[in-house]
Amino acid sequence: DAGVIQSPRHEVTEMGQEVTLRCKPISGHDYLFWYRQTMMRGLELLIYFNNNVPIDDSGMPEDRFSAKMPNASFSTLKIQPSEPRDSAVYFCASSLGSADTQYFGPGTRLTVL
Amino acid sequence: KQEVTQIPAALSVPEGENLVLNCSFTDSAIYNLQWFRQDPGKGLTSLLLIQSSQREQTSGRLNASLDKSSGRSTLYIAASQPGDSATYLCAVRSGGSNYKLTFGKGTLLTVNP
């Protein structure tokens, strides 16, 4: 398996623009997680899905953030409108079970100017 | 609310030295604890996962211990090599219904040749 795939790897956009981050989990994994990493706050869980259903979105910072998982092999994290404080590295991870090892993608480095 | 602290924030050692990285957590009611490695610009790679009922796990030159009652874990790296240079993150998975991972901010390890 190719592991967790994320795209794009880098995104530079201007404040107010819509940003869409994409993730393909490892085939067969029932859980998908979106994280955000910053120097100040470290790695924070934003939302996670089980069998394509959002289970806990309490980490989503604001209504500007939304995530979807239309099928078992694809998820998106959307920010609309984007702000400079959203600049961070966004990671997607997947796992077989809720308490199993999580496998991380390479991340998307987002810069909002 | 679970909080995870890693000390030191950065560590520099000469090649060949044995070293210990520390992780502490505030709520001892954990399900398991995981150590990750993160290389610059890359995602996280799982190194070891210790269940709450276990005291330690070993993989090659790595040994992780867990003392749940005192809220501590250590990652021991034997005979360090320059290739071990990376950021090491500790993550605690709490029990209950959602099995969230809470991460420390990591220890940046540099092994000098």
XYZ file of N, CA, C and O in Angstrom, chain B residues 2 17 20 27 29 32 35 41 47-48 54-56 59 61 67 74 76 93 97:
80
model
N -6.742 16.089 29.350
C -5.412 15.473 29.311
C -4.381 16.455 28.777
O -4.601 17.105 27.747
N 26.040 7.534 21.961
C 25.547 7.694 23.331
C 24.148 7.086 23.483
O 23.337 7.121 22.563
N 17.724 9.109 26.903
C 16.357 8.914 27.368
C 15.538 10.167 27.094
O 15.961 11.284 27.430
N -3.538 12.880 33.228
C -4.637 11.972 33.564
C -4.164 10.540 33.335
O -3.904 10.151 32.193
N -5.751 7.819 33.494
C -6.750 6.898 32.929
C -6.591 6.823 31.415
O -7.450 7.297 30.663
N -3.826 3.697 25.901
C -2.471 3.328 25.513
C -1.645 4.579 25.248
O -2.167 5.702 25.302
N 4.665 6.351 20.865
C 5.794 7.210 20.515
C 5.905 7.275 18.992
O 5.834 6.239 18.314
N 9.699 18.193 7.547
C 8.901 18.210 6.342
C 8.158 16.915 6.052
O 7.609 16.746 4.961
N 6.556 4.545 16.246
C 7.702 3.750 16.684
C 7.265 2.603 17.594
O 7.630 1.448 17.370
N 6.538 2.935 18.625
C 6.129 1.939 19.618
C 4.774 2.327 20.173
O 4.480 3.513 20.342
N 0.608 -2.763 29.918
C 2.001 -3.142 29.708
C 2.941 -2.172 30.422
O 2.585 -1.024 30.685
N 4.161 -2.651 30.678
C 5.158 -1.797 31.318
C 6.194 -1.300 30.317
O 6.781 -0.233 30.513
N 6.427 -2.073 29.250
C 7.396 -1.630 28.267
C 7.210 -2.355 26.946
O 6.562 -3.412 26.878
N 11.729 -2.292 20.387
C 11.877 -2.504 18.960
C 13.300 -2.105 18.589
O 13.646 -0.918 18.577
N 16.775 -0.893 18.738
C 17.506 -0.093 19.729
C 16.599 0.773 20.592
O 17.080 1.534 21.431
N 4.767 4.049 33.102
C 4.357 3.993 34.500
C 3.071 4.796 34.598
O 3.096 6.030 34.775
N 9.017 6.817 29.215
C 10.338 7.174 28.698
C 10.602 6.396 27.425
O 10.120 5.273 27.250
N 13.880 5.113 25.471
C 15.312 4.889 25.581
C 15.849 4.511 24.199
O 15.308 3.609 23.546
N -3.469 8.083 24.427
C -4.846 7.833 23.996
C -5.696 7.602 25.247
O -5.455 6.662 26.003
N -15.247 6.976 25.229
C -15.946 6.632 23.999
C -15.257 7.094 22.727
O -15.623 6.693 21.642
